[in-house]
CSV table of C-alpha atoms in Angstrom, one decimal:
chain,number,residue,atom,x,y,z
A,1,MET,CA,182.6,89.6,153.6
A,2,GLU,CA,185.0,92.3,154.8
A,3,GLU,CA,183.5,95.3,156.5
A,4,SER,CA,185.6,97.6,154.2
A,5,LEU,CA,183.1,96.8,151.3
A,6,ASN,CA,182.1,100.1,149.8
A,7,ILE,CA,178.4,100.0,148.6
A,8,GLY,CA,176.9,102.9,146.7
A,9,ILE,CA,173.1,103.2,146.0
A,10,ILE,CA,171.4,105.0,143.2
A,11,GLY,CA,167.7,105.0,143.9
A,12,CYS,CA,167.8,105.1,147.8
A,13,GLY,CA,163.9,105.2,148.0
A,14,TRP,CA,161.2,102.8,149.1
A,15,LEU,CA,163.3,99.6,148.1
A,16,GLY,CA,166.9,101.0,148.1
A,17,PHE,CA,166.4,102.5,151.6
A,18,ALA,CA,165.2,99.2,152.9
A,19,ALA,CA,168.1,97.3,151.3
A,20,ALA,CA,170.5,99.9,152.8
A,21,ARG,CA,169.4,99.3,156.3
A,22,LYS,CA,170.4,95.5,155.8
A,23,PHE,CA,173.8,96.4,154.2
A,24,LYS,CA,174.8,98.1,157.5
A,25,THR,CA,175.4,94.5,158.9
A,26,ILE,CA,178.2,93.9,156.4
A,27,THR,CA,179.7,97.4,155.8
A,28,HIS,CA,180.2,100.7,157.3
A,29,GLN,CA,181.0,102.2,154.1
A,30,LEU,CA,177.5,103.0,152.7
A,31,SER,CA,176.5,105.9,150.5
A,32,CYS,CA,173.8,107.0,148.2
A,33,LEU,CA,173.0,109.5,145.5
A,34,THR,CA,169.9,111.7,146.0
A,35,SER,CA,168.3,114.6,144.0
A,36,SER,CA,166.5,115.7,147.1
A,37,ILE,CA,168.3,117.9,149.7
A,38,GLN,CA,165.3,117.4,152.1
A,39,LYS,CA,166.3,113.7,152.5
A,40,VAL,CA,169.9,114.3,153.4
A,41,ASP,CA,169.2,114.3,157.2
A,42,GLU,CA,167.3,111.1,157.1
A,43,PHE,CA,170.1,109.3,155.4
A,44,VAL,CA,172.8,110.6,157.7
A,45,ILE,CA,170.8,109.6,160.8
A,46,ASN,CA,170.5,106.1,159.2
A,47,GLY,CA,174.2,105.8,158.6
A,48,ILE,CA,174.1,106.4,154.9
A,49,GLN,CA,176.5,109.1,153.4
A,50,PRO,CA,174.4,111.1,150.8
A,51,THR,CA,175.6,113.0,147.8
A,52,VAL,CA,173.1,115.5,146.2
A,53,LEU,CA,173.3,114.9,142.6
A,54,ASP,CA,170.7,115.2,139.8
A,55,LEU,CA,171.3,112.6,137.2
A,56,ASN,CA,169.1,114.4,134.7
A,57,LYS,CA,171.7,117.1,134.5
A,58,ASN,CA,175.1,116.5,132.9
A,59,GLU,CA,177.3,116.3,136.0
A,60,ASP,CA,179.5,113.4,134.8
A,61,SER,CA,182.5,114.5,136.7
A,62,ASP,CA,180.9,114.5,139.9
A,63,LEU,CA,179.2,111.2,139.1
A,64,PHE,CA,182.6,109.7,138.2
A,65,ASP,CA,184.2,110.9,141.4
A,66,TRP,CA,181.2,109.4,143.5
A,67,LEU,CA,181.6,106.0,141.6
A,68,GLU,CA,185.4,105.8,141.8
A,69,HIS,CA,185.9,104.0,145.0
A,70,LYS,CA,182.7,101.8,145.1
A,71,ASP,CA,183.0,98.0,145.2
A,72,ILE,CA,179.3,97.5,144.3
A,73,VAL,CA,176.7,99.8,142.9
A,74,LEU,CA,173.1,99.1,143.6
A,75,LEU,CA,170.8,100.7,140.9
A,76,ALA,CA,167.2,100.7,142.2
A,77,ILE,CA,165.8,103.7,140.3
A,78,SER,CA,162.7,103.5,138.3
A,79,PRO,CA,162.4,104.5,134.6
A,80,SER,CA,160.0,107.3,135.6
A,81,LYS,CA,162.9,109.2,137.6
A,82,LEU,CA,165.1,109.7,134.6
A,83,ASN,CA,164.4,111.6,131.3
A,84,ASN,CA,166.8,109.3,129.2
A,85,TYR,CA,166.7,106.2,131.4
A,86,THR,CA,168.7,103.5,129.2
A,87,GLU,CA,171.4,106.2,128.3
A,88,VAL,CA,171.9,107.5,131.9
A,89,ILE,CA,172.1,103.9,133.4
A,90,SER,CA,174.4,102.7,130.6
A,91,LYS,CA,176.7,105.7,131.2
A,92,ILE,CA,177.0,104.7,134.9
A,93,GLY,CA,177.9,101.1,133.7
A,94,LYS,CA,180.6,102.5,131.5
A,95,MET,CA,182.2,104.6,134.3
A,96,LEU,CA,182.7,101.5,136.4
A,97,ASN,CA,186.2,99.9,136.3
A,98,GLY,CA,187.0,96.3,135.9
A,99,ASP,CA,186.9,95.5,139.6
A,100,GLN,CA,183.6,97.0,140.2
A,101,ASN,CA,180.2,95.1,140.3
A,102,MET,CA,176.6,96.2,139.7
A,103,VAL,CA,173.2,95.0,140.9
A,104,PHE,CA,170.4,96.4,138.6
A,105,ILE,CA,166.8,96.2,139.9
A,106,SER,CA,164.4,95.3,137.0
A,107,SER,CA,161.0,93.9,137.0
A,108,THR,CA,159.2,90.8,136.0
A,109,SER,CA,156.9,92.9,133.8
A,110,VAL,CA,159.6,92.4,131.1
A,111,TYR,CA,158.1,88.9,130.4
A,112,ASP,CA,155.8,88.2,127.6
A,113,ALA,CA,152.3,88.8,128.8
A,114,THR,CA,151.0,85.6,126.9
A,115,LEU,CA,153.1,83.2,128.8
A,116,THR,CA,151.4,80.9,131.4
A,117,ASN,CA,154.8,80.3,133.2
A,118,ALA,CA,157.9,82.4,133.1
A,119,ASP,CA,161.5,82.0,134.5
A,120,GLU,CA,164.7,83.8,133.8
A,121,LEU,CA,165.0,82.2,130.3
A,122,SER,CA,161.5,83.1,129.2
A,123,PRO,CA,160.9,85.4,126.1
A,124,LEU,CA,160.7,89.1,127.0
A,125,SER,CA,157.9,91.0,125.4
A,126,PRO,CA,156.4,93.6,127.8
A,127,SER,CA,152.9,95.3,127.4
A,128,ALA,CA,154.1,98.5,129.1
A,129,ARG,CA,156.6,101.1,127.8
A,130,SER,CA,158.4,101.0,131.1
A,131,GLY,CA,159.0,97.2,130.5
A,132,THR,CA,160.4,97.9,127.3
A,133,VAL,CA,162.9,100.6,128.6
A,134,LEU,CA,164.0,98.0,131.3
A,135,ILE,CA,164.7,95.4,128.6
A,136,ASP,CA,166.8,97.9,126.7
A,137,THR,CA,168.6,98.8,129.9
A,138,GLU,CA,169.2,95.2,130.8
A,139,LYS,CA,170.7,94.4,127.5
A,140,SER,CA,172.9,97.5,127.4
A,141,LEU,CA,174.2,96.9,130.9
A,142,TYR,CA,175.1,93.2,130.0
A,143,LYS,CA,177.1,94.3,127.0
A,144,ILE,CA,179.0,96.7,129.2
A,145,LEU,CA,179.6,94.6,132.4
A,146,GLN,CA,178.7,91.0,131.7
A,147,LYS,CA,179.8,88.8,134.6
A,148,ARG,CA,180.1,91.9,136.8
A,149,LEU,CA,176.3,92.4,136.5
A,150,THR,CA,173.4,90.9,138.4
A,151,ILE,CA,169.8,91.7,137.4
A,152,ILE,CA,167.1,91.1,139.8
A,153,ARG,CA,163.6,91.2,138.3
A,154,MET,CA,161.3,91.9,141.1
A,155,GLY,CA,157.6,91.1,141.1
A,156,GLY,CA,155.0,93.5,142.3
A,157,LEU,CA,156.5,95.2,145.3
A,158,VAL,CA,154.1,95.3,148.4
A,159,GLY,CA,154.7,96.4,152.0
A,160,LYS,CA,153.9,99.0,154.6
A,161,ASN,CA,152.1,101.8,152.9
A,162,ARG,CA,152.6,100.3,149.4
A,163,GLN,CA,149.4,98.3,149.0
A,164,PRO,CA,148.0,97.6,145.6
A,165,ALA,CA,144.6,97.0,147.0
A,166,LYS,CA,144.3,100.7,147.8
A,167,TYR,CA,144.4,101.3,144.0
A,168,LEU,CA,141.8,98.8,143.0
A,169,ALA,CA,139.4,99.2,145.9
A,170,GLY,CA,135.9,100.2,144.8
A,171,LYS,CA,136.6,99.4,141.1
A,172,LYS,CA,134.3,97.5,138.9
A,173,TYR,CA,134.7,95.0,136.0
A,174,VAL,CA,138.3,94.6,136.8
A,175,LYS,CA,140.0,92.0,134.4
A,176,GLY,CA,142.1,89.2,135.3
A,177,ARG,CA,140.3,87.6,138.4
A,178,LYS,CA,142.0,84.2,137.8
A,179,HIS,CA,145.5,85.6,137.1
A,180,PRO,CA,148.1,84.4,139.7
A,181,ILE,CA,149.7,87.4,141.5
A,182,ASN,CA,153.4,87.7,141.3
A,183,PHE,CA,154.2,89.8,144.4
A,184,ILE,CA,157.2,90.1,146.8
A,185,HIS,CA,157.2,91.8,150.2
A,186,GLN,CA,159.5,94.7,150.8
A,187,GLU,CA,161.3,92.9,153.4
A,188,ASP,CA,162.1,89.9,151.0
A,189,ALA,CA,163.0,92.2,148.2
A,190,ALA,CA,165.5,94.0,150.3
A,191,TYR,CA,167.0,90.7,151.8
A,192,LEU,CA,167.2,89.2,148.2
A,193,ILE,CA,169.4,92.3,147.2
A,194,TYR,CA,171.4,91.8,150.4
A,195,HIS,CA,171.8,88.1,149.8
A,196,VAL,CA,173.1,88.8,146.3
A,197,ILE,CA,175.7,91.2,147.5
A,198,ARG,CA,176.6,89.3,150.8
A,199,TYR,CA,177.5,86.2,148.8
A,200,GLN,CA,178.9,87.9,145.7
A,201,ILE,CA,176.3,86.3,143.3
A,202,TYR,CA,177.2,88.0,140.1
A,203,GLY,CA,176.7,87.3,136.4
A,204,GLN,CA,173.2,86.2,136.9
A,205,ILE,CA,169.5,87.1,136.2
A,206,ILE,CA,167.3,86.4,139.2
A,207,ASN,CA,163.5,86.6,139.7
A,208,GLY,CA,162.4,87.9,143.0
A,209,VAL,CA,158.8,86.9,143.8
A,210,SER,CA,157.0,84.9,146.5
A,211,SER,CA,156.6,81.2,145.9
A,212,ILE,CA,152.9,81.0,146.3
A,213,HIS,CA,150.6,82.7,143.7
A,214,PRO,CA,147.0,83.1,144.9
A,215,SER,CA,144.6,84.5,142.2
A,216,LYS,CA,143.9,88.3,142.1
A,217,GLU,CA,140.4,87.6,143.2
A,218,VAL,CA,141.4,85.6,146.2
A,219,TYR,CA,144.2,88.1,147.1
A,220,TYR,CA,142.2,91.4,146.8
A,221,LEU,CA,139.3,89.9,148.7
A,222,ARG,CA,141.6,89.2,151.6
A,223,ALA,CA,143.5,92.5,151.3
A,224,THR,CA,140.5,94.8,151.0
A,225,GLN,CA,138.9,93.1,154.0
A,226,ALA,CA,142.1,93.4,156.2
A,227,LEU,CA,142.8,97.0,155.2
A,228,GLU,CA,139.1,98.0,155.6
A,229,LEU,CA,138.7,99.1,151.9
A,230,LYS,CA,135.9,98.9,149.5
A,231,SER,CA,135.5,95.5,147.5
A,232,VAL,CA,137.1,95.1,144.2
A,233,HIS,CA,134.5,93.8,141.8
A,234,PHE,CA,135.9,91.6,139.0
A,235,ASP,CA,134.6,90.8,135.5
A,236,ARG,CA,133.1,87.5,136.0
A,237,ALA,CA,133.1,86.9,132.2
A,238,ASP,CA,136.9,87.2,132.0
A,239,ILE,CA,138.3,83.8,132.3
A,240,SER,CA,142.0,84.5,131.1
A,241,GLN,CA,144.5,82.7,133.0
A,242,GLY,CA,147.6,85.1,133.3
A,243,LYS,CA,151.2,84.0,134.1
A,244,THR,CA,153.0,82.5,137.0
A,245,VAL,CA,156.7,83.9,137.5
A,246,SER,CA,159.0,81.3,139.0
A,247,ASN,CA,161.3,82.1,141.9
A,248,TYR,CA,163.0,78.6,141.8
A,249,LYS,CA,166.5,80.0,140.7
A,250,SER,CA,166.5,82.4,143.7
A,251,LEU,CA,165.8,79.5,146.0
A,252,GLN,CA,168.6,77.5,144.4
A,253,LEU,CA,170.8,80.3,145.0
A,254,GLY,CA,170.0,80.2,148.9
A,255,MET,CA,167.3,82.9,149.2
A,256,ILE,CA,164.9,82.3,151.9
A,257,TYR,CA,161.6,84.1,151.7
A,258,LYS,CA,160.2,85.4,155.1
A,259,TYR,CA,156.7,85.9,153.4
A,260,ASP,CA,156.4,83.1,150.9
A,261,ASN,CA,152.7,83.6,150.5
A,262,PRO,CA,151.2,86.9,149.8
A,263,LEU,CA,148.2,86.2,151.9
A,264,GLN,CA,150.5,86.1,154.9
A,265,PHE,CA,152.0,89.5,154.3
A,266,PRO,CA,152.0,91.2,157.7
A,267,GLU,CA,149.8,94.2,156.8
A,268,LEU,CA,147.1,91.8,155.9
A,269,ASN,CA,147.1,90.1,159.3
A,270,THR,CA,147.4,93.3,161.2
A,271,GLY,CA,145.0,95.5,159.6
A,272,ARG,CA,147.7,98.2,158.9
């Protein structure tokens, strides 16, 4: 891939920033939008050209100017960050010309919770409002961009200071002890985005999740011990099975997971 590739990131946070650091091996034209002037210096130090722009305000001309010369736009911004998420993201899609591609980060939470197994063709019926917003946005973007869009549905994002065990530590009667977890480590999530862009894999929906799915009970026992947290106490009467999200398509497209088993995530093996 040519080094002249121009990549723009909207949502250069925990995941977007990790992906940006990998993009530096394939391009020197790397930029992002940020609403925080405090983060500008950090982006510049890391070779990312920031533009301060609040997407919750009507600054369409500035947004259009920023998008104009991008080859690829990575959208890695969560619904909680925008007042009218689907409307704003759709507007961005409409501003792209016929030569520009988009990678949109969605979530495996869009899949029907009653399923036992889910792949990219499975029915969509989320239990949370954020999942509904993501489905609406996926559909809108596909109508606009079609083969110029790839949607990556990430599993639960874990890595460094982002540890779900911290939020369940010490809790009692937690449901879903037998449910398989569908996690992906930050390094793998960032690499999957890089892989899609590096090899120009567009017009696809791809699940990003580790291949191995230990139960919630097994994972949280290991995680709370490794991170020296209070134990999670599960509801023993709950024998519901939950669902397993498949990453088979990502493997077929050449993705190699560094941490294919959540029990091998580095934070659980170093105590950090």
